[in-house]
mmCIF file of N, CA and C in Angstrom:
data_model
loop_
_atom_site.group_PDB
_atom_site.id
_atom_site.type_symbol
_atom_site.label_atom_id
_atom_site.label_comp_id
_atom_site.label_asym_id
_atom_site.label_seq_id
_atom_site.Cartn_x
_atom_site.Cartn_y
_atom_site.Cartn_z
ATOM 1 N N UNK A 104 -14.465 68.107 -16.913
ATOM 2 C CA UNK A 104 -14.382 66.831 -16.275
ATOM 3 C C UNK A 104 -13.659 65.799 -17.128
ATOM 4 N N UNK A 105 -13.024 66.208 -18.191
ATOM 5 C CA UNK A 105 -12.323 65.283 -19.064
ATOM 6 C C UNK A 105 -10.868 65.228 -18.635
ATOM 7 N N UNK A 106 -10.440 64.163 -17.960
ATOM 8 C CA UNK A 106 -9.110 64.072 -17.369
ATOM 9 C C UNK A 106 -8.185 63.244 -18.262
ATOM 10 N N UNK A 107 -7.719 63.866 -19.352
ATOM 11 C CA UNK A 107 -6.783 63.221 -20.272
ATOM 12 C C UNK A 107 -5.618 64.147 -20.540
ATOM 13 N N UNK A 108 -4.441 63.598 -20.797
ATOM 14 C CA UNK A 108 -3.302 64.485 -21.130
ATOM 15 C C UNK A 108 -3.579 65.249 -22.424
ATOM 16 N N UNK A 109 -3.172 66.485 -22.469
ATOM 17 C CA UNK A 109 -3.297 67.325 -23.665
ATOM 18 C C UNK A 109 -1.909 67.696 -24.119
ATOM 19 N N UNK A 110 -1.684 67.670 -25.448
ATOM 20 C CA UNK A 110 -0.380 68.008 -25.989
ATOM 21 C C UNK A 110 -0.572 68.874 -27.231
ATOM 22 N N UNK A 111 0.340 69.810 -27.431
ATOM 23 C CA UNK A 111 0.251 70.681 -28.585
ATOM 24 C C UNK A 111 1.624 71.023 -29.130
ATOM 25 N N UNK A 112 1.635 71.939 -30.057
ATOM 26 C CA UNK A 112 2.872 72.324 -30.723
ATOM 27 C C UNK A 112 3.409 73.647 -30.234
ATOM 28 N N UNK A 113 4.344 74.201 -30.992
ATOM 29 C CA UNK A 113 5.079 75.369 -30.544
ATOM 30 C C UNK A 113 4.263 76.657 -30.446
ATOM 31 N N UNK A 114 3.064 76.674 -30.993
ATOM 32 C CA UNK A 114 2.215 77.849 -30.827
ATOM 33 C C UNK A 114 1.817 78.051 -29.363
ATOM 34 N N UNK A 115 1.907 76.989 -28.563
ATOM 35 C CA UNK A 115 1.583 77.077 -27.141
ATOM 36 C C UNK A 115 2.719 77.650 -26.303
ATOM 37 N N UNK A 116 3.869 77.915 -26.923
ATOM 38 C CA UNK A 116 5.042 78.394 -26.197
ATOM 39 C C UNK A 116 4.927 79.898 -25.909
ATOM 40 N N UNK A 117 3.952 80.244 -25.094
ATOM 41 C CA UNK A 117 3.758 81.631 -24.684
ATOM 42 C C UNK A 117 2.920 81.633 -23.413
ATOM 43 N N UNK A 118 3.215 82.544 -22.511
ATOM 44 C CA UNK A 118 2.504 82.602 -21.257
ATOM 45 C C UNK A 118 1.022 82.935 -21.411
ATOM 46 N N UNK A 119 0.600 83.381 -22.584
ATOM 47 C CA UNK A 119 -0.834 83.616 -22.796
ATOM 48 C C UNK A 119 -1.632 82.323 -22.693
ATOM 49 N N UNK A 120 -0.977 81.179 -22.945
ATOM 50 C CA UNK A 120 -1.661 79.888 -22.752
ATOM 51 C C UNK A 120 -2.206 79.787 -21.350
ATOM 52 N N UNK A 121 -1.379 80.088 -20.370
ATOM 53 C CA UNK A 121 -1.800 80.004 -18.953
ATOM 54 C C UNK A 121 -2.733 81.151 -18.609
ATOM 55 N N UNK A 122 -2.457 82.319 -19.152
ATOM 56 C CA UNK A 122 -3.298 83.486 -18.878
ATOM 57 C C UNK A 122 -4.742 83.243 -19.344
ATOM 58 N N UNK A 123 -4.896 82.665 -20.500
ATOM 59 C CA UNK A 123 -6.231 82.418 -21.056
ATOM 60 C C UNK A 123 -6.922 81.236 -20.397
ATOM 61 N N UNK A 124 -6.194 80.125 -20.258
ATOM 62 C CA UNK A 124 -6.794 78.896 -19.698
ATOM 63 C C UNK A 124 -6.885 78.943 -18.181
ATOM 64 N N UNK A 125 -5.962 79.652 -17.540
ATOM 65 C CA UNK A 125 -5.837 79.617 -16.086
ATOM 66 C C UNK A 125 -4.903 78.519 -15.675
ATOM 67 N N UNK A 126 -4.150 78.712 -14.587
ATOM 68 C CA UNK A 126 -3.151 77.719 -14.171
ATOM 69 C C UNK A 126 -3.726 76.329 -13.903
ATOM 70 N N UNK A 127 -4.915 76.250 -13.348
ATOM 71 C CA UNK A 127 -5.500 74.954 -13.041
ATOM 72 C C UNK A 127 -5.820 74.170 -14.315
ATOM 73 N N UNK A 128 -6.421 74.834 -15.285
ATOM 74 C CA UNK A 128 -6.773 74.165 -16.537
ATOM 75 C C UNK A 128 -5.537 73.848 -17.364
ATOM 76 N N UNK A 129 -4.519 74.692 -17.301
ATOM 77 C CA UNK A 129 -3.303 74.504 -18.100
ATOM 78 C C UNK A 129 -2.364 73.470 -17.503
ATOM 79 N N UNK A 130 -2.473 73.197 -16.205
ATOM 80 C CA UNK A 130 -1.542 72.283 -15.543
ATOM 81 C C UNK A 130 -1.550 70.923 -16.228
ATOM 82 N N UNK A 131 -0.370 70.423 -16.499
ATOM 83 C CA UNK A 131 -0.220 69.119 -17.138
ATOM 84 C C UNK A 131 -0.147 69.166 -18.650
ATOM 85 N N UNK A 132 -0.470 70.306 -19.250
ATOM 86 C CA UNK A 132 -0.418 70.451 -20.694
ATOM 87 C C UNK A 132 1.045 70.288 -21.161
ATOM 88 N N UNK A 133 1.263 69.445 -22.179
ATOM 89 C CA UNK A 133 2.589 69.247 -22.768
ATOM 90 C C UNK A 133 2.629 69.969 -24.104
ATOM 91 N N UNK A 134 3.805 70.465 -24.472
ATOM 92 C CA UNK A 134 3.986 70.978 -25.830
ATOM 93 C C UNK A 134 5.418 70.771 -26.302
ATOM 94 N N UNK A 135 5.548 70.597 -27.601
ATOM 95 C CA UNK A 135 6.840 70.460 -28.263
ATOM 96 C C UNK A 135 7.158 71.818 -28.870
ATOM 97 N N UNK A 136 8.364 72.317 -28.607
ATOM 98 C CA UNK A 136 8.682 73.679 -29.015
ATOM 99 C C UNK A 136 10.175 73.916 -29.083
ATOM 100 N N UNK A 137 10.591 74.950 -29.801
ATOM 101 C CA UNK A 137 11.971 75.403 -29.608
ATOM 102 C C UNK A 137 12.158 75.727 -28.126
ATOM 103 N N UNK A 138 13.370 75.691 -27.647
ATOM 104 C CA UNK A 138 13.582 75.929 -26.216
ATOM 105 C C UNK A 138 13.214 77.347 -25.799
ATOM 106 N N UNK A 139 12.724 77.465 -24.558
ATOM 107 C CA UNK A 139 12.496 78.795 -23.997
ATOM 108 C C UNK A 139 13.831 79.520 -23.898
ATOM 109 N N UNK A 140 13.849 80.844 -23.971
ATOM 110 C CA UNK A 140 15.111 81.561 -23.928
ATOM 111 C C UNK A 140 15.994 81.186 -22.741
ATOM 112 N N UNK A 141 15.414 81.038 -21.575
ATOM 113 C CA UNK A 141 16.193 80.720 -20.380
ATOM 114 C C UNK A 141 16.744 79.296 -20.407
ATOM 115 N N UNK A 142 16.314 78.456 -21.331
ATOM 116 C CA UNK A 142 16.820 77.098 -21.452
ATOM 117 C C UNK A 142 17.868 76.951 -22.549
ATOM 118 N N UNK A 143 18.227 78.051 -23.181
ATOM 119 C CA UNK A 143 19.281 78.029 -24.206
ATOM 120 C C UNK A 143 20.609 78.213 -23.511
ATOM 121 N N UNK A 144 21.609 77.407 -23.899
ATOM 122 C CA UNK A 144 22.862 77.443 -23.161
ATOM 123 C C UNK A 144 24.057 77.929 -23.969
ATOM 124 N N UNK A 145 23.830 78.494 -25.129
ATOM 125 C CA UNK A 145 24.955 79.030 -25.900
ATOM 126 C C UNK A 145 25.423 80.352 -25.276
ATOM 127 N N UNK A 146 26.681 80.708 -25.530
ATOM 128 C CA UNK A 146 27.186 81.979 -25.048
ATOM 129 C C UNK A 146 26.405 83.142 -25.658
ATOM 130 N N UNK A 147 26.025 83.000 -26.936
ATOM 131 C CA UNK A 147 25.230 84.047 -27.591
ATOM 132 C C UNK A 147 23.899 84.245 -26.886
ATOM 133 N N UNK A 148 23.249 83.139 -26.501
ATOM 134 C CA UNK A 148 21.965 83.224 -25.804
ATOM 135 C C UNK A 148 22.115 83.852 -24.444
ATOM 136 N N UNK A 149 23.156 83.459 -23.721
ATOM 137 C CA UNK A 149 23.380 84.021 -22.382
ATOM 138 C C UNK A 149 23.625 85.506 -22.448
ATOM 139 N N UNK A 150 24.403 85.958 -23.429
ATOM 140 C CA UNK A 150 24.668 87.400 -23.585
ATOM 141 C C UNK A 150 23.374 88.151 -23.974
ATOM 142 N N UNK A 151 22.600 87.556 -24.880
ATOM 143 C CA UNK A 151 21.337 88.169 -25.275
ATOM 144 C C UNK A 151 20.389 88.297 -24.078
ATOM 145 N N UNK A 152 20.265 87.203 -23.294
ATOM 146 C CA UNK A 152 19.359 87.221 -22.142
ATOM 147 C C UNK A 152 19.787 88.249 -21.105
ATOM 148 N N UNK A 153 21.087 88.368 -20.874
ATOM 149 C CA UNK A 153 21.585 89.342 -19.920
ATOM 150 C C UNK A 153 21.225 90.769 -20.387
ATOM 151 N N UNK A 154 21.487 91.058 -21.665
ATOM 152 C CA UNK A 154 21.186 92.371 -22.201
ATOM 153 C C UNK A 154 19.695 92.643 -22.166
ATOM 154 N N UNK A 155 18.891 91.650 -22.514
ATOM 155 C CA UNK A 155 17.434 91.822 -22.500
ATOM 156 C C UNK A 155 16.943 92.085 -21.077
ATOM 157 N N UNK A 156 17.446 91.299 -20.127
ATOM 158 C CA UNK A 156 17.019 91.480 -18.729
ATOM 159 C C UNK A 156 17.487 92.812 -18.166
ATOM 160 N N UNK A 157 18.717 93.224 -18.493
ATOM 161 C CA UNK A 157 19.190 94.519 -18.047
ATOM 162 C C UNK A 157 18.307 95.654 -18.545
ATOM 163 N N UNK A 158 17.830 95.527 -19.781
ATOM 164 C CA UNK A 158 17.007 96.592 -20.352
ATOM 165 C C UNK A 158 15.540 96.528 -19.914
ATOM 166 N N UNK A 159 14.940 95.289 -19.903
ATOM 167 C CA UNK A 159 13.506 95.168 -19.666
ATOM 168 C C UNK A 159 13.164 94.601 -18.275
ATOM 169 N N UNK A 160 14.172 94.248 -17.498
ATOM 170 C CA UNK A 160 13.992 93.731 -16.132
ATOM 171 C C UNK A 160 13.256 92.398 -16.081
ATOM 172 N N UNK A 161 13.253 91.641 -17.166
ATOM 173 C CA UNK A 161 12.643 90.334 -17.263
ATOM 174 C C UNK A 161 13.267 89.593 -18.430
ATOM 175 N N UNK A 162 12.999 88.305 -18.549
ATOM 176 C CA UNK A 162 13.408 87.548 -19.731
ATOM 177 C C UNK A 162 12.226 87.522 -20.708
ATOM 178 N N UNK A 163 12.481 87.267 -21.992
ATOM 179 C CA UNK A 163 11.363 87.182 -22.949
ATOM 180 C C UNK A 163 10.375 86.097 -22.511
ATOM 181 N N UNK A 164 9.084 86.315 -22.735
ATOM 182 C CA UNK A 164 8.065 85.354 -22.334
ATOM 183 C C UNK A 164 7.924 84.213 -23.333
ATOM 184 N N UNK A 165 8.573 84.308 -24.487
ATOM 185 C CA UNK A 165 8.527 83.227 -25.463
ATOM 186 C C UNK A 165 9.833 83.224 -26.259
ATOM 187 N N UNK A 166 9.981 82.240 -27.075
ATOM 188 C CA UNK A 166 11.196 82.054 -27.859
ATOM 189 C C UNK A 166 11.195 82.898 -29.120
ATOM 190 N N UNK A 167 10.090 83.471 -29.488
ATOM 191 C CA UNK A 167 9.969 84.091 -30.812
ATOM 192 C C UNK A 167 10.886 85.283 -30.995
ATOM 193 N N UNK A 168 11.167 86.071 -29.977
ATOM 194 C CA UNK A 168 12.124 87.176 -30.105
ATOM 195 C C UNK A 168 13.514 86.661 -30.406
ATOM 196 N N UNK A 169 13.890 85.569 -29.753
ATOM 197 C CA UNK A 169 15.186 84.967 -29.961
ATOM 198 C C UNK A 169 15.312 84.424 -31.395
ATOM 199 N N UNK A 170 14.277 83.737 -31.843
ATOM 200 C CA UNK A 170 14.323 83.173 -33.205
ATOM 201 C C UNK A 170 14.311 84.254 -34.273
ATOM 202 N N UNK A 171 13.671 85.383 -34.007
ATOM 203 C CA UNK A 171 13.735 86.514 -34.940
ATOM 204 C C UNK A 171 15.159 87.011 -35.044
ATOM 205 N N UNK A 172 15.852 87.073 -33.915
ATOM 206 C CA UNK A 172 17.269 87.440 -33.917
ATOM 207 C C UNK A 172 18.102 86.465 -34.705
ATOM 208 N N UNK A 173 17.818 85.191 -34.559
ATOM 209 C CA UNK A 173 18.520 84.164 -35.333
ATOM 210 C C UNK A 173 18.297 84.328 -36.831
ATOM 211 N N UNK A 174 17.067 84.615 -37.209
ATOM 212 C CA UNK A 174 16.750 84.817 -38.631
ATOM 213 C C UNK A 174 17.550 85.991 -39.184
ATOM 214 N N UNK A 175 17.641 87.050 -38.384
ATOM 215 C CA UNK A 175 18.430 88.218 -38.807
ATOM 216 C C UNK A 175 19.895 87.832 -39.007
ATOM 217 N N UNK A 176 20.467 87.075 -38.032
ATOM 218 C CA UNK A 176 21.871 86.677 -38.140
ATOM 219 C C UNK A 176 22.127 85.816 -39.379
ATOM 220 N N UNK A 177 21.198 84.925 -39.697
ATOM 221 C CA UNK A 177 21.358 84.054 -40.861
ATOM 222 C C UNK A 177 21.304 84.885 -42.152
ATOM 223 N N UNK A 178 20.340 85.790 -42.249
ATOM 224 C CA UNK A 178 20.249 86.618 -43.448
ATOM 225 C C UNK A 178 21.468 87.541 -43.579
ATOM 226 N N UNK A 179 21.902 88.074 -42.471
ATOM 227 C CA UNK A 179 23.090 88.929 -42.476
ATOM 228 C C UNK A 179 24.314 88.144 -42.987
ATOM 229 N N UNK A 180 24.474 86.887 -42.520
ATOM 230 C CA UNK A 180 25.589 86.074 -42.970
ATOM 231 C C UNK A 180 25.474 85.745 -44.459
ATOM 232 N N UNK A 181 24.290 85.465 -44.926
ATOM 233 C CA UNK A 181 24.093 85.153 -46.350
ATOM 234 C C UNK A 181 24.461 86.354 -47.214
ATOM 235 N N UNK A 182 24.010 87.514 -46.830
ATOM 236 C CA UNK A 182 24.283 88.731 -47.601
ATOM 237 C C UNK A 182 25.766 89.070 -47.546
ATOM 238 N N UNK A 183 26.400 88.877 -46.391
ATOM 239 C CA UNK A 183 27.828 89.139 -46.253
ATOM 240 C C UNK A 183 28.669 88.240 -47.166
ATOM 241 N N UNK A 184 28.134 87.079 -47.536
ATOM 242 C CA UNK A 184 28.813 86.142 -48.437
ATOM 243 C C UNK A 184 28.586 86.498 -49.903
ATOM 244 N N UNK A 185 27.912 87.626 -50.157
ATOM 245 C CA UNK A 185 27.711 88.081 -51.528
ATOM 246 C C UNK A 185 26.400 87.614 -52.161
ATOM 247 N N UNK A 186 25.527 87.063 -51.391
ATOM 248 C CA UNK A 186 24.233 86.621 -51.909
ATOM 249 C C UNK A 186 23.254 87.769 -51.837
ATOM 250 N N UNK A 187 22.912 88.313 -53.011
ATOM 251 C CA UNK A 187 22.136 89.538 -53.020
ATOM 252 C C UNK A 187 20.713 89.392 -53.623
ATOM 253 N N UNK A 188 20.302 88.178 -53.895
ATOM 254 C CA UNK A 188 18.913 88.015 -54.321
ATOM 255 C C UNK A 188 18.327 86.772 -53.646
ATOM 256 N N UNK A 189 17.007 86.676 -53.572
ATOM 257 C CA UNK A 189 16.365 85.594 -52.806
ATOM 258 C C UNK A 189 16.791 84.193 -53.242
ATOM 259 N N UNK A 190 16.962 83.963 -54.530
ATOM 260 C CA UNK A 190 17.333 82.616 -54.987
ATOM 261 C C UNK A 190 18.747 82.259 -54.536
ATOM 262 N N UNK A 191 19.676 83.192 -54.593
ATOM 263 C CA UNK A 191 21.033 82.946 -54.097
ATOM 264 C C UNK A 191 21.035 82.710 -52.597
ATOM 265 N N UNK A 192 20.249 83.487 -51.877
ATOM 266 C CA UNK A 192 20.162 83.309 -50.431
ATOM 267 C C UNK A 192 19.591 81.943 -50.095
ATOM 268 N N UNK A 193 18.550 81.516 -50.796
ATOM 269 C CA UNK A 193 17.952 80.195 -50.554
ATOM 270 C C UNK A 193 18.962 79.076 -50.794
ATOM 271 N N UNK A 194 19.720 79.167 -51.870
ATOM 272 C CA UNK A 194 20.751 78.142 -52.139
ATOM 273 C C UNK A 194 21.827 78.160 -51.081
ATOM 274 N N UNK A 195 22.265 79.336 -50.654
ATOM 275 C CA UNK A 195 23.274 79.450 -49.620
ATOM 276 C C UNK A 195 22.790 78.831 -48.314
ATOM 277 N N UNK A 196 21.531 79.081 -47.979
ATOM 278 C CA UNK A 196 20.989 78.517 -46.730
ATOM 279 C C UNK A 196 21.011 76.991 -46.751
ATOM 280 N N UNK A 197 20.787 76.380 -47.899
ATOM 281 C CA UNK A 197 20.734 74.913 -47.977
ATOM 282 C C UNK A 197 22.091 74.272 -47.730
ATOM 283 N N UNK A 198 23.177 75.027 -47.852
ATOM 284 C CA UNK A 198 24.506 74.477 -47.574
ATOM 285 C C UNK A 198 24.995 74.877 -46.164
ATOM 286 N N UNK A 199 24.263 75.739 -45.496
ATOM 287 C CA UNK A 199 24.643 76.203 -44.170
ATOM 288 C C UNK A 199 24.495 75.085 -43.150
ATOM 289 N N UNK A 200 25.523 74.835 -42.318
ATOM 290 C CA UNK A 200 25.449 73.739 -41.374
ATOM 291 C C UNK A 200 25.688 74.133 -39.920
ATOM 292 N N UNK A 201 26.565 75.092 -39.637
ATOM 293 C CA UNK A 201 26.897 75.360 -38.234
ATOM 294 C C UNK A 201 27.164 76.825 -37.931
ATOM 295 N N UNK A 202 26.278 77.695 -38.352
ATOM 296 C CA UNK A 202 26.410 79.113 -38.024
ATOM 297 C C UNK A 202 26.052 79.330 -36.555
ATOM 298 N N UNK A 203 26.932 79.927 -35.747
ATOM 299 C CA UNK A 203 26.582 80.176 -34.343
ATOM 300 C C UNK A 203 25.455 81.230 -34.251
ATOM 301 N N UNK A 204 24.402 80.862 -33.554
ATOM 302 C CA UNK A 204 23.270 81.779 -33.351
ATOM 303 C C UNK A 204 22.849 81.725 -31.874
ATOM 304 N N UNK A 205 21.876 82.508 -31.499
ATOM 305 C CA UNK A 205 21.377 82.528 -30.135
ATOM 306 C C UNK A 205 20.871 81.157 -29.694
ATOM 307 N N UNK A 206 20.203 80.452 -30.587
ATOM 308 C CA UNK A 206 19.582 79.188 -30.223
ATOM 309 C C UNK A 206 20.475 77.978 -30.484
ATOM 310 N N UNK A 207 21.701 78.204 -30.868
ATOM 311 C CA UNK A 207 22.626 77.119 -31.132
ATOM 312 C C UNK A 207 23.151 77.178 -32.555
ATOM 313 N N UNK A 208 23.842 76.120 -32.952
ATOM 314 C CA UNK A 208 24.384 76.052 -34.315
ATOM 315 C C UNK A 208 23.228 75.951 -35.296
ATOM 316 N N UNK A 209 23.231 76.832 -36.290
ATOM 317 C CA UNK A 209 22.152 76.890 -37.254
ATOM 318 C C UNK A 209 22.584 76.279 -38.575
ATOM 319 N N UNK A 210 21.741 75.400 -39.102
ATOM 320 C CA UNK A 210 21.989 74.797 -40.388
ATOM 321 C C UNK A 210 20.671 74.308 -40.959
ATOM 322 N N UNK A 211 20.675 74.021 -42.255
ATOM 323 C CA UNK A 211 19.473 73.612 -42.963
ATOM 324 C C UNK A 211 19.760 72.442 -43.881
ATOM 325 N N UNK A 212 18.749 71.644 -44.159
ATOM 326 C CA UNK A 212 18.906 70.550 -45.116
ATOM 327 C C UNK A 212 18.491 71.015 -46.508
ATOM 328 N N UNK A 213 18.517 70.099 -47.461
ATOM 329 C CA UNK A 213 18.202 70.458 -48.848
ATOM 330 C C UNK A 213 16.769 70.943 -49.053
ATOM 331 N N UNK A 214 15.864 70.612 -48.116
ATOM 332 C CA UNK A 214 14.482 71.097 -48.196
ATOM 333 C C UNK A 214 14.299 72.437 -47.507
ATOM 334 N N UNK A 215 15.317 72.876 -46.744
ATOM 335 C CA UNK A 215 15.221 74.143 -46.031
ATOM 336 C C UNK A 215 14.798 73.989 -44.580
ATOM 337 N N UNK A 216 14.700 72.737 -44.091
ATOM 338 C CA UNK A 216 14.348 72.501 -42.694
ATOM 339 C C UNK A 216 15.598 72.602 -41.822
ATOM 340 N N UNK A 217 15.426 73.108 -40.618
ATOM 341 C CA UNK A 217 16.541 73.209 -39.691
ATOM 342 C C UNK A 217 17.058 71.823 -39.309
ATOM 343 N N UNK A 218 18.371 71.682 -39.262
ATOM 344 C CA UNK A 218 18.988 70.412 -38.876
ATOM 345 C C UNK A 218 19.491 70.467 -37.433
ATOM 346 N N UNK A 219 19.604 69.319 -36.815
ATOM 347 C CA UNK A 219 20.154 69.226 -35.480
ATOM 348 C C UNK A 219 19.084 69.039 -34.429
ATOM 349 N N UNK A 220 19.551 68.836 -33.192
ATOM 350 C CA UNK A 220 18.683 68.626 -32.043
ATOM 351 C C UNK A 220 18.254 70.003 -31.512
ATOM 352 N N UNK A 221 17.029 70.355 -31.786
ATOM 353 C CA UNK A 221 16.593 71.708 -31.447
ATOM 354 C C UNK A 221 15.344 71.744 -30.577
ATOM 355 N N UNK A 222 14.353 70.934 -30.891
ATOM 356 C CA UNK A 222 13.080 70.993 -30.192
ATOM 357 C C UNK A 222 13.142 70.381 -28.798
ATOM 358 N N UNK A 223 12.301 70.862 -27.913
ATOM 359 C CA UNK A 223 12.226 70.406 -26.525
ATOM 360 C C UNK A 223 10.779 70.077 -26.178
ATOM 361 N N UNK A 224 10.602 69.339 -25.086
ATOM 362 C CA UNK A 224 9.259 69.036 -24.582
ATOM 363 C C UNK A 224 9.091 69.786 -23.263
ATOM 364 N N UNK A 225 8.022 70.511 -23.141
ATOM 365 C CA UNK A 225 7.686 71.272 -21.946
ATOM 366 C C UNK A 225 6.361 70.788 -21.373
ATOM 367 N N UNK A 226 6.202 71.008 -20.067
ATOM 368 C CA UNK A 226 4.952 70.701 -19.379
ATOM 369 C C UNK A 226 4.618 71.907 -18.494
ATOM 370 N N UNK A 227 3.347 72.250 -18.441
ATOM 371 C CA UNK A 227 2.909 73.329 -17.573
ATOM 372 C C UNK A 227 2.697 72.745 -16.176
ATOM 373 N N UNK A 228 3.389 73.343 -15.184
ATOM 374 C CA UNK A 228 3.238 72.841 -13.815
ATOM 375 C C UNK A 228 2.006 73.443 -13.152
ATOM 376 N N UNK A 229 1.748 73.059 -11.914
ATOM 377 C CA UNK A 229 0.535 73.512 -11.195
ATOM 378 C C UNK A 229 0.518 75.007 -10.932
ATOM 379 N N UNK A 230 1.692 75.646 -10.969
ATOM 380 C CA UNK A 230 1.772 77.110 -10.788
ATOM 381 C C UNK A 230 1.673 77.853 -12.109
ATOM 382 N N UNK A 231 1.514 77.102 -13.220
ATOM 383 C CA UNK A 231 1.380 77.754 -14.525
ATOM 384 C C UNK A 231 2.721 78.081 -15.181
ATOM 385 N N UNK A 232 3.813 77.524 -14.697
ATOM 386 C CA UNK A 232 5.149 77.754 -15.258
ATOM 387 C C UNK A 232 5.503 76.598 -16.223
ATOM 388 N N UNK A 233 6.265 76.918 -17.242
ATOM 389 C CA UNK A 233 6.722 75.911 -18.204
ATOM 390 C C UNK A 233 7.965 75.219 -17.665
ATOM 391 N N UNK A 234 7.913 73.901 -17.555
ATOM 392 C CA UNK A 234 9.058 73.131 -17.078
ATOM 393 C C UNK A 234 9.601 72.270 -18.214
ATOM 394 N N UNK A 235 10.923 72.350 -18.415
ATOM 395 C CA UNK A 235 11.567 71.541 -19.419
ATOM 396 C C UNK A 235 11.503 70.076 -18.999
ATOM 397 N N UNK A 236 11.003 69.228 -19.902
ATOM 398 C CA UNK A 236 10.856 67.799 -19.620
ATOM 399 C C UNK A 236 11.929 66.963 -20.334
ATOM 400 N N UNK A 237 12.257 67.335 -21.563
ATOM 401 C CA UNK A 237 13.212 66.561 -22.345
ATOM 402 C C UNK A 237 13.843 67.429 -23.401
ATOM 403 N N UNK A 238 15.115 67.123 -23.660
ATOM 404 C CA UNK A 238 15.849 67.800 -24.738
ATOM 405 C C UNK A 238 15.792 66.959 -25.977
#
């Protein structure tokens, strides 16, 4: 009976939220998260989603598979540049600004945080689907 807006972070970016809570209880829930795979508009993301859907007959239910692919691409690029130990890789990542990845241009600041406009706001609709609210 507590009718207040609820908001959370990117851990809620998975259909298990609706599965566990039920569509009625989850309706109206907001969360801040990396974009859902179907909301990514890079050519790399579109190609990945097509290949994924061709193989599994659905799109990924969360962004985590896509971000794992991005992590692989970043490490692959670092190693290809001759960085062969963790400290060299960490330094190389801090200068990275616009590597094309599935989720967009990848870059990091001096602390190692991702730079650029990346996070989105989603809301669970009455049918239990995640709707993009803001970029």
